[in-house]
Short mmCIF file of C-alpha atoms and ligand atoms in Angstrom, two decimals:
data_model
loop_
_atom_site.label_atom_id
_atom_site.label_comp_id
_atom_site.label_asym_id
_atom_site.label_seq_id
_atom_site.Cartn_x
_atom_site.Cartn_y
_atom_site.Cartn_z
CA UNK A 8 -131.04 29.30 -98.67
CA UNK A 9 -129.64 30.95 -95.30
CA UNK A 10 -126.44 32.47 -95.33
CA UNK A 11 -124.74 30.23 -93.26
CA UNK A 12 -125.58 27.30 -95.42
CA UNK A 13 -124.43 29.07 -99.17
CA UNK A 14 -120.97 28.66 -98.40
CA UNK A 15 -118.79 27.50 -101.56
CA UNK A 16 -117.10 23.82 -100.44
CA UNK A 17 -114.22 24.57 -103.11
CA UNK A 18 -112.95 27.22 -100.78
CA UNK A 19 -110.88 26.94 -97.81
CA UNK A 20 -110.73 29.61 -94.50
CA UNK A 21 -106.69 28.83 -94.37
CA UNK A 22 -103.70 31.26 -95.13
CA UNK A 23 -102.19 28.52 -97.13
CA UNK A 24 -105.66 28.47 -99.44
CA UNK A 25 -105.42 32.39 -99.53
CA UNK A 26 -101.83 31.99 -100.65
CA UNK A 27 -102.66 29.55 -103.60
CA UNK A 28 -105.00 31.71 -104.58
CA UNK A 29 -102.74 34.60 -104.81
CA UNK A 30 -99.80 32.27 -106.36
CA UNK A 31 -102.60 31.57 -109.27
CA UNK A 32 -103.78 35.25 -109.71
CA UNK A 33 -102.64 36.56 -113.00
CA UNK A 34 -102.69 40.27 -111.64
CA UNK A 35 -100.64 39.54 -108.15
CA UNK A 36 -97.48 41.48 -109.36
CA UNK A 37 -100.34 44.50 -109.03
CA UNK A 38 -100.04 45.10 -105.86
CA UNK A 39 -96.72 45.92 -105.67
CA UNK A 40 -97.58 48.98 -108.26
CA UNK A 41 -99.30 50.48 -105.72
CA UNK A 42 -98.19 51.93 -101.75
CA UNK A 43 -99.71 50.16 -99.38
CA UNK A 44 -100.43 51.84 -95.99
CA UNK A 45 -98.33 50.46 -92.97
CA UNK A 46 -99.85 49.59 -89.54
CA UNK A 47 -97.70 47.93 -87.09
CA UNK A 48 -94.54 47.38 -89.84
CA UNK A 49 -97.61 45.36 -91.90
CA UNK A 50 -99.81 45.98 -94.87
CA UNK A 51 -103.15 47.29 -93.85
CA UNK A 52 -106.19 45.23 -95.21
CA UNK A 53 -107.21 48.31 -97.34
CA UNK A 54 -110.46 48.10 -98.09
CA UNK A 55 -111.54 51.64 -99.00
CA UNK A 56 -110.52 52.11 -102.57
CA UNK A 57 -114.41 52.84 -103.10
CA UNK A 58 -113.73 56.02 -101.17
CA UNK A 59 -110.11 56.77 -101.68
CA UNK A 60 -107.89 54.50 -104.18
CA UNK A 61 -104.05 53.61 -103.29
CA UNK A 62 -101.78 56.23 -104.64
CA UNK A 63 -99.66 53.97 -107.84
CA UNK A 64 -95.71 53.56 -107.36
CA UNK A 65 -95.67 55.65 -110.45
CA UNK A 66 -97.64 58.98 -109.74
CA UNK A 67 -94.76 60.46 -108.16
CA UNK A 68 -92.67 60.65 -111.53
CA UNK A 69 -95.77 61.66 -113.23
CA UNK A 70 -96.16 65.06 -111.49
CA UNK A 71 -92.76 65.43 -110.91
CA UNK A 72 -92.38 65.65 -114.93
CA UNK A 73 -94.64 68.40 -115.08
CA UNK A 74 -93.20 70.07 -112.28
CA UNK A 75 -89.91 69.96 -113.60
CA UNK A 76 -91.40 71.50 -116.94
CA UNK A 77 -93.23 73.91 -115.09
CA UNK A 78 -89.55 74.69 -113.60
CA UNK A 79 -87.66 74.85 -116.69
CA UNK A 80 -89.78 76.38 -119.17
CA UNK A 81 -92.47 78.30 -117.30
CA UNK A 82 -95.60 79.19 -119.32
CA UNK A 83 -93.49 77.77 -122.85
CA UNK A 84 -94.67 74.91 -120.52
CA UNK A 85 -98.10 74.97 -122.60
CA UNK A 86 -95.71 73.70 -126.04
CA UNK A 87 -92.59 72.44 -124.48
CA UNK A 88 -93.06 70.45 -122.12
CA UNK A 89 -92.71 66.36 -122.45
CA UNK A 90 -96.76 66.02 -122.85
CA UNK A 91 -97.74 69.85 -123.52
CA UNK A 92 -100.03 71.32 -121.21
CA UNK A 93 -102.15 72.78 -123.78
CA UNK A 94 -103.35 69.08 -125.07
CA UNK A 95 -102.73 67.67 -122.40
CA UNK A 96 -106.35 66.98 -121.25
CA UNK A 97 -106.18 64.81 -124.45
CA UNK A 98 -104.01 61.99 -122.90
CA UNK A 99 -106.17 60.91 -120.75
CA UNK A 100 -109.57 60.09 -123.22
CA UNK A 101 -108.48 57.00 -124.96
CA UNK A 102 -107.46 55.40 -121.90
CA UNK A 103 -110.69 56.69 -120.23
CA UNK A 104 -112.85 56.32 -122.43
CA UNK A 105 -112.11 52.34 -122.84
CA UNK A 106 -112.87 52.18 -118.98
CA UNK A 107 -116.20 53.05 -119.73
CA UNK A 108 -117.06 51.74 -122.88
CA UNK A 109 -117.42 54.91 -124.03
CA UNK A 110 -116.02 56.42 -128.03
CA UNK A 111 -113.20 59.01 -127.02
CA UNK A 112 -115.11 61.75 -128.31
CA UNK A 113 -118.00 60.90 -125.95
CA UNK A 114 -115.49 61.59 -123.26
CA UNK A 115 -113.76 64.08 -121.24
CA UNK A 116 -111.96 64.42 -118.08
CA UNK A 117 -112.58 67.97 -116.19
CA UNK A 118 -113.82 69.76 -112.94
CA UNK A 119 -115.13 67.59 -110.15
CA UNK A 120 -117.83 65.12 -110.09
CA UNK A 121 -120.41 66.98 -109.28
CA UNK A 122 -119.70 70.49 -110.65
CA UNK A 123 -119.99 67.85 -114.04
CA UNK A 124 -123.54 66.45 -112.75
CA UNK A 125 -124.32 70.29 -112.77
CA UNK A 126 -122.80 71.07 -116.36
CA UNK A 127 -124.50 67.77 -117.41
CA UNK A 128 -127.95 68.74 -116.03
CA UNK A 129 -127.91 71.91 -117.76
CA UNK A 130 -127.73 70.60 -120.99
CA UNK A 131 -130.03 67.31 -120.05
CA UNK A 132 -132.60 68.42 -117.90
CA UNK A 133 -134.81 70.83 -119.84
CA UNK A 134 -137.97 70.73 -117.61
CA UNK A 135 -141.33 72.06 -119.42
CA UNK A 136 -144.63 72.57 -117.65
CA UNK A 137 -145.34 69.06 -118.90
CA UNK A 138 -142.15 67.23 -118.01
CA UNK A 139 -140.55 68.40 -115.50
CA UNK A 140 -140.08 65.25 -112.93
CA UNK A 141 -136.55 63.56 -112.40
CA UNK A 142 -136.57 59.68 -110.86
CA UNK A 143 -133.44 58.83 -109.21
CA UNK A 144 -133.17 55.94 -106.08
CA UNK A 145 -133.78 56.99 -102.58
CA UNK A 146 -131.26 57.77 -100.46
CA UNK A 147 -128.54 58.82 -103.35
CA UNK A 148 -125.21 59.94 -102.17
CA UNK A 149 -125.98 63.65 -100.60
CA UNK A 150 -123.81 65.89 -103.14
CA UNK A 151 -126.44 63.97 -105.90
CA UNK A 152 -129.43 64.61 -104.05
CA UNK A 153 -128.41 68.40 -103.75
CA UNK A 154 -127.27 68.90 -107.10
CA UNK A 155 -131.05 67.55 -107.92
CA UNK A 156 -132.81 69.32 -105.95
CA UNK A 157 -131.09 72.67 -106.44
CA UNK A 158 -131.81 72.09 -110.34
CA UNK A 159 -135.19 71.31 -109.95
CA UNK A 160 -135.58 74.71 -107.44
CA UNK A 161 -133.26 76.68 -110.06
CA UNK A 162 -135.88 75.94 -112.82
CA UNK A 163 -138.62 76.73 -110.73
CA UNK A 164 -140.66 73.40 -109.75
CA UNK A 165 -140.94 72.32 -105.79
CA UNK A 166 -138.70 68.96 -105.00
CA UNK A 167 -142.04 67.20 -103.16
CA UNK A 168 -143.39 67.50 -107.09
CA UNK A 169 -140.29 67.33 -108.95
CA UNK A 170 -138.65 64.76 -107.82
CA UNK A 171 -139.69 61.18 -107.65
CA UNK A 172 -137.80 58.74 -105.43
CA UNK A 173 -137.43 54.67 -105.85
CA UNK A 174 -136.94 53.32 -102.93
CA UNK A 175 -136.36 49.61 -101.36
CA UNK A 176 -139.15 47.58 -100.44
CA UNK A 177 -140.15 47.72 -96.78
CA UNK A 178 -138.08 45.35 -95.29
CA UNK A 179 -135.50 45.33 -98.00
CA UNK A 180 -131.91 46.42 -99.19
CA UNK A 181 -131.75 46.84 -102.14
CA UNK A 182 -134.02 48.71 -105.10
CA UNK A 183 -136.05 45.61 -107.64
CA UNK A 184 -135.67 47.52 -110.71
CA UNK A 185 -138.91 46.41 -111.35
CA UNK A 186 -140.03 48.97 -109.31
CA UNK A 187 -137.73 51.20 -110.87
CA UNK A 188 -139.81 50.42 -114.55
CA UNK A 189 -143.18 50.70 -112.73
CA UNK A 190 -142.49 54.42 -111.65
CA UNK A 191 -141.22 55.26 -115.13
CA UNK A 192 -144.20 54.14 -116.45
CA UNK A 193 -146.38 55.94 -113.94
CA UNK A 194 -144.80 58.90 -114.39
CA UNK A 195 -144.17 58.80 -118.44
CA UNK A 196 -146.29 61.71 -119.17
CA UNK A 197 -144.34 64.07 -116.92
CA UNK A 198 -140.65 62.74 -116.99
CA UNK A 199 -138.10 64.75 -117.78
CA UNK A 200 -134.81 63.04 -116.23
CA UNK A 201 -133.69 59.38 -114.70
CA UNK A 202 -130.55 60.34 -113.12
CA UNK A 203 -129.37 57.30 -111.05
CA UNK A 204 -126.19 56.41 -109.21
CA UNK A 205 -125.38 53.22 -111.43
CA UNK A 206 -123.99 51.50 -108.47
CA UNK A 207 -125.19 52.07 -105.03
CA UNK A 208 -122.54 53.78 -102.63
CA UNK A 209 -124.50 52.10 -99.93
CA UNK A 210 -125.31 48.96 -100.79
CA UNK A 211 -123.23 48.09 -103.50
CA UNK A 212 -126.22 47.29 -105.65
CA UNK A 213 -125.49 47.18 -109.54
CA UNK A 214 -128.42 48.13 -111.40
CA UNK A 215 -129.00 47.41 -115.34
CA UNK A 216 -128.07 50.42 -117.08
CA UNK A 217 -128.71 49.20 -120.54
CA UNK A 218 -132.27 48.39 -119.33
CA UNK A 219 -132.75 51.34 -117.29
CA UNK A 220 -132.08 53.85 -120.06
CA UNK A 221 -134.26 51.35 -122.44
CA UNK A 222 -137.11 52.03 -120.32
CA UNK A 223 -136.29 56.18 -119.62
CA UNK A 224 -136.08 56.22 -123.16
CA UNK A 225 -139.66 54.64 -124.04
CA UNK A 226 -141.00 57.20 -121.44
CA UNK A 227 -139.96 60.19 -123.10
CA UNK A 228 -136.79 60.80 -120.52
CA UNK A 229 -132.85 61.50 -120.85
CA UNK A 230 -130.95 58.66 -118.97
CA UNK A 231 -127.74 60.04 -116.74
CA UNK A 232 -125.44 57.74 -114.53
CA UNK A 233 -123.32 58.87 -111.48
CA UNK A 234 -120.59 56.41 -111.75
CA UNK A 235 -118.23 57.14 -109.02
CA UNK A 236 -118.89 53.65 -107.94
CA UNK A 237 -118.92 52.15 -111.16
CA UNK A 238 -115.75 53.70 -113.41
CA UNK A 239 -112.95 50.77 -112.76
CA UNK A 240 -115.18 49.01 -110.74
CA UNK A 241 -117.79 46.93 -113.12
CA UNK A 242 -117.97 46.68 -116.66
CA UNK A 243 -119.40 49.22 -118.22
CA UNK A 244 -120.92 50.14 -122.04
CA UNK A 245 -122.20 53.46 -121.90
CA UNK A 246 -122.07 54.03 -125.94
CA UNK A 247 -123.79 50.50 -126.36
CA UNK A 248 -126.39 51.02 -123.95
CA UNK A 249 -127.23 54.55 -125.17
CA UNK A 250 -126.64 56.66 -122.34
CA UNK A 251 -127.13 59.84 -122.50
CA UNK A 252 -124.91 61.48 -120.53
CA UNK A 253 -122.48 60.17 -117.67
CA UNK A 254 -120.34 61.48 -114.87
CA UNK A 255 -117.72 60.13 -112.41
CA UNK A 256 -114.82 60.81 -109.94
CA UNK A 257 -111.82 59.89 -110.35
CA UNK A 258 -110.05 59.41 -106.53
CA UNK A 259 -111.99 56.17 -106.09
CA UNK A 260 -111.44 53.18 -108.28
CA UNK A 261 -109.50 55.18 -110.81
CA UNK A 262 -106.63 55.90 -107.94
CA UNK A 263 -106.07 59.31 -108.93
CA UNK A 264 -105.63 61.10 -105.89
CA UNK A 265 -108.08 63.33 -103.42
CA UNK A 266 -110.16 65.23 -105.33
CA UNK A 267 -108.52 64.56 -108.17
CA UNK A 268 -110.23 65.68 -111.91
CA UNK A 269 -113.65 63.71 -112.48
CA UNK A 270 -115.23 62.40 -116.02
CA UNK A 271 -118.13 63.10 -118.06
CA UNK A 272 -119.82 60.83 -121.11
CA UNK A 273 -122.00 62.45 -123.58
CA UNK A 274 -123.34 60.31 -126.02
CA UNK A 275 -122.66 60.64 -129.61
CA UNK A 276 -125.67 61.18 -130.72
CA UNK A 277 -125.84 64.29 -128.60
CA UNK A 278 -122.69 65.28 -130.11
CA UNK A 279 -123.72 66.86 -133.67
CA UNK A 280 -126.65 68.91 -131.59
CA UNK A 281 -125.16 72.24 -131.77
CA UNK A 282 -127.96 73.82 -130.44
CA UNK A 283 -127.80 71.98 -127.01
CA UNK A 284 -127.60 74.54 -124.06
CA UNK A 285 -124.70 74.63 -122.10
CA UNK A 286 -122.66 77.00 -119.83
CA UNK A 287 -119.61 77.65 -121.74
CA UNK A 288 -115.98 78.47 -121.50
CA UNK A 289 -113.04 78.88 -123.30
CA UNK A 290 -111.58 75.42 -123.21
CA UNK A 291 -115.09 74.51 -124.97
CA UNK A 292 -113.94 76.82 -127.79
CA UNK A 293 -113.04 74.55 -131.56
CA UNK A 294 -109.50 74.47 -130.69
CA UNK A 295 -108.69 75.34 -133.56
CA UNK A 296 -109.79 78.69 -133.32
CA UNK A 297 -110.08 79.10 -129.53
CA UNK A 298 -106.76 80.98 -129.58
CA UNK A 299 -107.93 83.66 -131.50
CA UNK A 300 -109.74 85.47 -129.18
CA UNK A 301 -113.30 85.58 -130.73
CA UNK A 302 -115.94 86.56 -129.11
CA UNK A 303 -118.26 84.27 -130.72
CA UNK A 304 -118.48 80.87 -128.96
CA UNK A 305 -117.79 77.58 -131.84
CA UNK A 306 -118.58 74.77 -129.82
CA UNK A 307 -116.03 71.72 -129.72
CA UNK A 308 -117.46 68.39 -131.66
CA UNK A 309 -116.65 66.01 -128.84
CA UNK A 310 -117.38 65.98 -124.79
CA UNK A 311 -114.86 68.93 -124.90
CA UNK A 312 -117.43 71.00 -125.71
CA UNK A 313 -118.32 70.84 -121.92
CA UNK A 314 -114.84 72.19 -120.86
CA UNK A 315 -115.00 75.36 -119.13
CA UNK A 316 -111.39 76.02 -118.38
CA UNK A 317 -107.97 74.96 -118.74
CA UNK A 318 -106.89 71.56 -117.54
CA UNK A 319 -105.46 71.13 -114.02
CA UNK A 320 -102.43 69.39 -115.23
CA UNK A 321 -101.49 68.38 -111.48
CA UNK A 322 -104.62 66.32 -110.75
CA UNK A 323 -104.06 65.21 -114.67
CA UNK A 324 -100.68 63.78 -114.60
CA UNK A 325 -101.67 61.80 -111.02
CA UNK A 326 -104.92 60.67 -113.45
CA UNK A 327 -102.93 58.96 -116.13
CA UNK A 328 -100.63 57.40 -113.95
CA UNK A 329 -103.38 55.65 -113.11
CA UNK A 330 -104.73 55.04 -116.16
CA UNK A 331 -101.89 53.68 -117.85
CA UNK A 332 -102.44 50.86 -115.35
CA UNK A 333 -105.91 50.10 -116.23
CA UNK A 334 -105.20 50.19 -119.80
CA UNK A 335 -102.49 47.88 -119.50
CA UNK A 336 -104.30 45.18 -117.24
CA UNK A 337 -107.82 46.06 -119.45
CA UNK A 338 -110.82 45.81 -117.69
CA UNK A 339 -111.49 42.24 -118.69
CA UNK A 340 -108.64 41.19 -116.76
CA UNK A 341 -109.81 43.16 -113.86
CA UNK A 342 -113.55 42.40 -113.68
CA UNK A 343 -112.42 38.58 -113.83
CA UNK A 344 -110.07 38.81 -110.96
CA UNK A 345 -112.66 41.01 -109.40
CA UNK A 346 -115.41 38.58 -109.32
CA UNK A 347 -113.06 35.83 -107.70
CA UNK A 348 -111.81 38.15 -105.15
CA UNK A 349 -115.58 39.15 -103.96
CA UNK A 350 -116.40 35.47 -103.83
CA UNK A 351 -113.56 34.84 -101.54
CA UNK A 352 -114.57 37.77 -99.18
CA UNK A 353 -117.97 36.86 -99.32
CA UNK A 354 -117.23 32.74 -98.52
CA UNK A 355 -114.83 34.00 -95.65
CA UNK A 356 -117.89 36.36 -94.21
CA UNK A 357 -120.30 33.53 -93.96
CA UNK A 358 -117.56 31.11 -92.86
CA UNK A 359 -116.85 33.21 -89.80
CA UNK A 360 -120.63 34.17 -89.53
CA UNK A 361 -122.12 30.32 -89.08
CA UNK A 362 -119.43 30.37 -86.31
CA UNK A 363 -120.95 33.59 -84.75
CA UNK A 364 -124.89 33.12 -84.66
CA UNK A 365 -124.80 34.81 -87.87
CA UNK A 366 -124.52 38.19 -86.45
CA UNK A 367 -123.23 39.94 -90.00
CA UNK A 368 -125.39 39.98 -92.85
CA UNK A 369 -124.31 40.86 -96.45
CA UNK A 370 -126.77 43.50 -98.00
CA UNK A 371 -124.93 43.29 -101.40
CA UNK A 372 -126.91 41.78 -104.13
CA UNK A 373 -125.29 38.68 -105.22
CA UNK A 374 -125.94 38.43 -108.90
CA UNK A 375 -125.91 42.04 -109.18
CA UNK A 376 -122.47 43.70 -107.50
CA UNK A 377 -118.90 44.78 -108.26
CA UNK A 378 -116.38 44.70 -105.96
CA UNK A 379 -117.77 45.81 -102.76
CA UNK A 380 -120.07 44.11 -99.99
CA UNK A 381 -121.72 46.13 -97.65
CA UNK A 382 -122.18 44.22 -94.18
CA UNK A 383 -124.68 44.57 -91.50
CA UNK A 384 -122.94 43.98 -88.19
CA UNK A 385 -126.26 43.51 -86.07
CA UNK A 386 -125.71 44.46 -82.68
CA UNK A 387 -122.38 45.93 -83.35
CA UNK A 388 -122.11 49.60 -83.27
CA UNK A 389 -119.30 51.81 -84.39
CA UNK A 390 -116.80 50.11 -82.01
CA UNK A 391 -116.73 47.44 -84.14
CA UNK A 392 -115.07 49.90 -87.11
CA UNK A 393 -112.75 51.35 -84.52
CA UNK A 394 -111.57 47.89 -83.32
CA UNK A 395 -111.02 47.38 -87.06
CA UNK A 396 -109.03 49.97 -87.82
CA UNK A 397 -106.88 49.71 -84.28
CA UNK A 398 -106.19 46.14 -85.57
CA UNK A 399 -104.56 47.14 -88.92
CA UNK A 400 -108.20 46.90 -91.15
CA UNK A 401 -108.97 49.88 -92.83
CA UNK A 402 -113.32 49.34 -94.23
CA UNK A 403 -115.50 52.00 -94.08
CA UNK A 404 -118.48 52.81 -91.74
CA UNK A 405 -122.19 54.39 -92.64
CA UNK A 406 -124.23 54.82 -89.83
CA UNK A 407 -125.85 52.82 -88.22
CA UNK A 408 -124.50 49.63 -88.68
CA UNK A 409 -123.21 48.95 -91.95
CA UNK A 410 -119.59 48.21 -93.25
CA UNK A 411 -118.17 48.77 -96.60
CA UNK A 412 -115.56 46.89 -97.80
CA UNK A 413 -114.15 47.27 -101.24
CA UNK A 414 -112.08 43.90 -102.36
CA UNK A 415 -109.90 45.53 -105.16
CA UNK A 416 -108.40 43.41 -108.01
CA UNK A 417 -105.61 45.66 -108.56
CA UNK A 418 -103.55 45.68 -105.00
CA UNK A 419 -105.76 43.93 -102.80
CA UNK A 420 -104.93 39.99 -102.26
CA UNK A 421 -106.95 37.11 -101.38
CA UNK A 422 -104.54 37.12 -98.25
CA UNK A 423 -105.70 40.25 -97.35
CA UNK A 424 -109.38 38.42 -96.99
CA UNK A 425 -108.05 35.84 -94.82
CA UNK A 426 -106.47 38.68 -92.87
CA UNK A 427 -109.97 40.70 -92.50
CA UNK A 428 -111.70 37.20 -91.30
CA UNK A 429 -108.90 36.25 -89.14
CA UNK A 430 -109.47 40.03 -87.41
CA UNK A 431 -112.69 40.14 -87.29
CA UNK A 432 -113.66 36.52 -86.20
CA UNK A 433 -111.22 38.03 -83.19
CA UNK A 434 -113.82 40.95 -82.47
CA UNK A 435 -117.08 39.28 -82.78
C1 PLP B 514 -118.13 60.02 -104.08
C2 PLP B 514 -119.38 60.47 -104.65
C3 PLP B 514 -119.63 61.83 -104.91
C4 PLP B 514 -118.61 62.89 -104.53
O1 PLP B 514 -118.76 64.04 -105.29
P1 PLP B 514 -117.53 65.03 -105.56
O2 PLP B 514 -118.12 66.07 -106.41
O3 PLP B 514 -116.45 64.24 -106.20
O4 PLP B 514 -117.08 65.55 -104.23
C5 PLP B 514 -120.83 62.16 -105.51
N1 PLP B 514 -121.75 61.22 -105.83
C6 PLP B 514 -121.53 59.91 -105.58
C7 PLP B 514 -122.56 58.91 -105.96
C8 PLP B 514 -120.36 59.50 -104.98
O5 PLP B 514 -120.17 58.21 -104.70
#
């Protein structure tokens, strides 16, 4: 079927359609949790929580508490303040971990995203003169492709050898995971790693995780996610499916601030493996004994075994503001509101593209996305983003000619797609 002809009849391109949608969406009253960036006196359209999530109402009195403890009790801080820094880290992995489908002790909030890929790898990817390789999809987000290739170099192997890429199909968007199966299988003798972003950056693309680390299993590999596009974005069951080993930022969907601290999963099974390598600090220490000053290093029983140092209770507090909000709308909530809103974007797209000799194509898969839809704008270049953004739209732009556009359940409304079509039927 063409694009311009799978348009949904039950939807309407109105603002009084968009409206009843909002009036009927059990997580409107969202929105106003959350500030909103102005353009003209108005609401932007923000569509860039995939890159940078809205900063909550409440993340202001969050850090402001620890400042004010910071103020009034100075390093007593540690035990005396409100939620004491020493534990604080702590707070965070319930909430977090139910995000992910993930046991708390599988989880852990520290460092950055990919300083964790790093800490992760060095554990996980234990290349022997036999298996060595690491699969991952072509084209990964940059920081993952260096953090690969600097591992494989660190241990020794050449990247042409060590690392095998799956890539779309000529002609093609997105990766068949079929293809992703057929180089596991090729390479089974030799695999060491299948590190894969879990959902595209680029296109959006969800992959099967649960059947993806099925498969690296049966070939003899560790499976690792990078789920900066997938933590509060999809539904995910990284216990269930047996992953190995996870990590993920925390500024995107999780609306925790720039650069704020990232995640990490490792699965339980991995857990009671004391012998696992790992670069270690104190804040891996038992904490029951990590006060003592030893210099013999007793390795934590949960994911906090991967802490190096003390948690940055800044970027923390700004985390759990934004937690608390997930955990009281639950993911459930939020993946059903999600799907509606990505439906509306997408009807709204191909409503305004029939009109326009369907210039825009939508490179998202359809049965397999979250809350984004990456769209080719074919013979528009970059002026297309700028017009965007000078009209009070605020999507993101990846060279050449594709536009990102992240519909998020928590603060964005289905006005806000009616908005985006009404702009950019203007600009075509
Ligand atoms: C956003 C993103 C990153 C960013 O890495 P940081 O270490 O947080 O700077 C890495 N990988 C992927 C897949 C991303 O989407």
């Amino acid at each position: 079927m063409s694009q311009a002809t799978d348009i949904k009849t039950e939807y309407k391109n109105t603002l009084e359609f968009a409206k009843e949608l909002d009036k009927s969406d059990a997580l409107k009253e969202y929105r106003h949790r959350f500030l909103i960036p102005q353009h003209e006196g108005k609401d932007v359209v923000y569509f860039t929580g995939n890159s940078l999530g809205l900063q909550p109402k409440t993340t202001q009195s969050y850090l402001q508490q620890e400042l004010n403890d910071w103020a009034k009790f100075g390093v007593e801080g540690h035990f005396l303040a409100k939620n004491p820094w020493l534990s604080y880290h702590e707070l965070l992995t319930d909430k977090m971990a139910k995000v992910v489908g993930a046991l708390p002790q599988e989880t852990i909030m520290m460092n950055q995203l990919t300083v964790n890929l790093h800490l992760l790898m060095v554990s996980f990817y234990r290349p022997t003169k036999q298996r060595y390789k690491i699969l991952c999809e072509a084209k990964a987000f940059p920081s993952d492709q260096y953090a690969l290739q600097s591992q494989v170099k660190f241990h020794g192997y050449s990247i042409e050898d060590a690392i095998v890429e799956v890539a779309p199909r000529e002609g093609e968007y997105h990766i068949r995971e079929e293809d992703i199966f057929a180089a596991m299988e090729k390479n089974k003798d030799s695999l060491a790693l299948v590190m894969i972003g879990g959902v595209n950056y680029f296109t959006g693309q969800v992959f099967d995780m649960k059947a993806i680390t099925e498969a690296g299993h049966k070939a003899g590999a560790i499976v690792g996610f990078d789920l900066a596009h997938g933590a509060g974005n999809i539904k995910l069951q990284l216990h269930d499916w047996k992953v190995d080993f996870a990590a993920w930022c925390s500024y995107k969907y999780l609306n925790s601030g720039p650069g704020s601290v990232a995640g990490a999963f490792v699965h339980e099974k991995h857990l009671s493996t004391t012998d696992l390598p790992l670069f270690a600090g104190w804040w891996g220490h038992d904490k029951k004994t990590r006060f003592f000053m030893d210099n013999t290093f007793v390795p934590m029983e949960t994911a906090e075994r991967w802490q190096l140092s003390n948690a940055p209770i800044f970027s923390m507090a700004a985390c759990r503001a934004s937690l608390d909000i997930f955990d009281e709308v639950g993911m459930g909530a939020l993946i059903a509101k999600s799907k509606k809103l990505v439906a509306y974007l997408e009807f709204i797209v191909k409503h305004i593209n029939a009109e326009k000799n369907n210039c825009l194509k939508i490179i998202t898969p359809k049965e397999n996305r979250g809350c984004q839809l990456s769209i080719v704008a074919n013979g528009y270049g970059k002026k297309l983003y700028n017009a965007l953004i000078e009209n009070g739209v605020i999507p993101d732009w990846r060279e050449p000619n594709v536009i990102r556009c992240a519909a998020i359940p928590l603060y964005n409304s289905f006005e806000d797609m009616y908005r985006f079509g009404e702009i950019l039927k203007r600009l075509l």
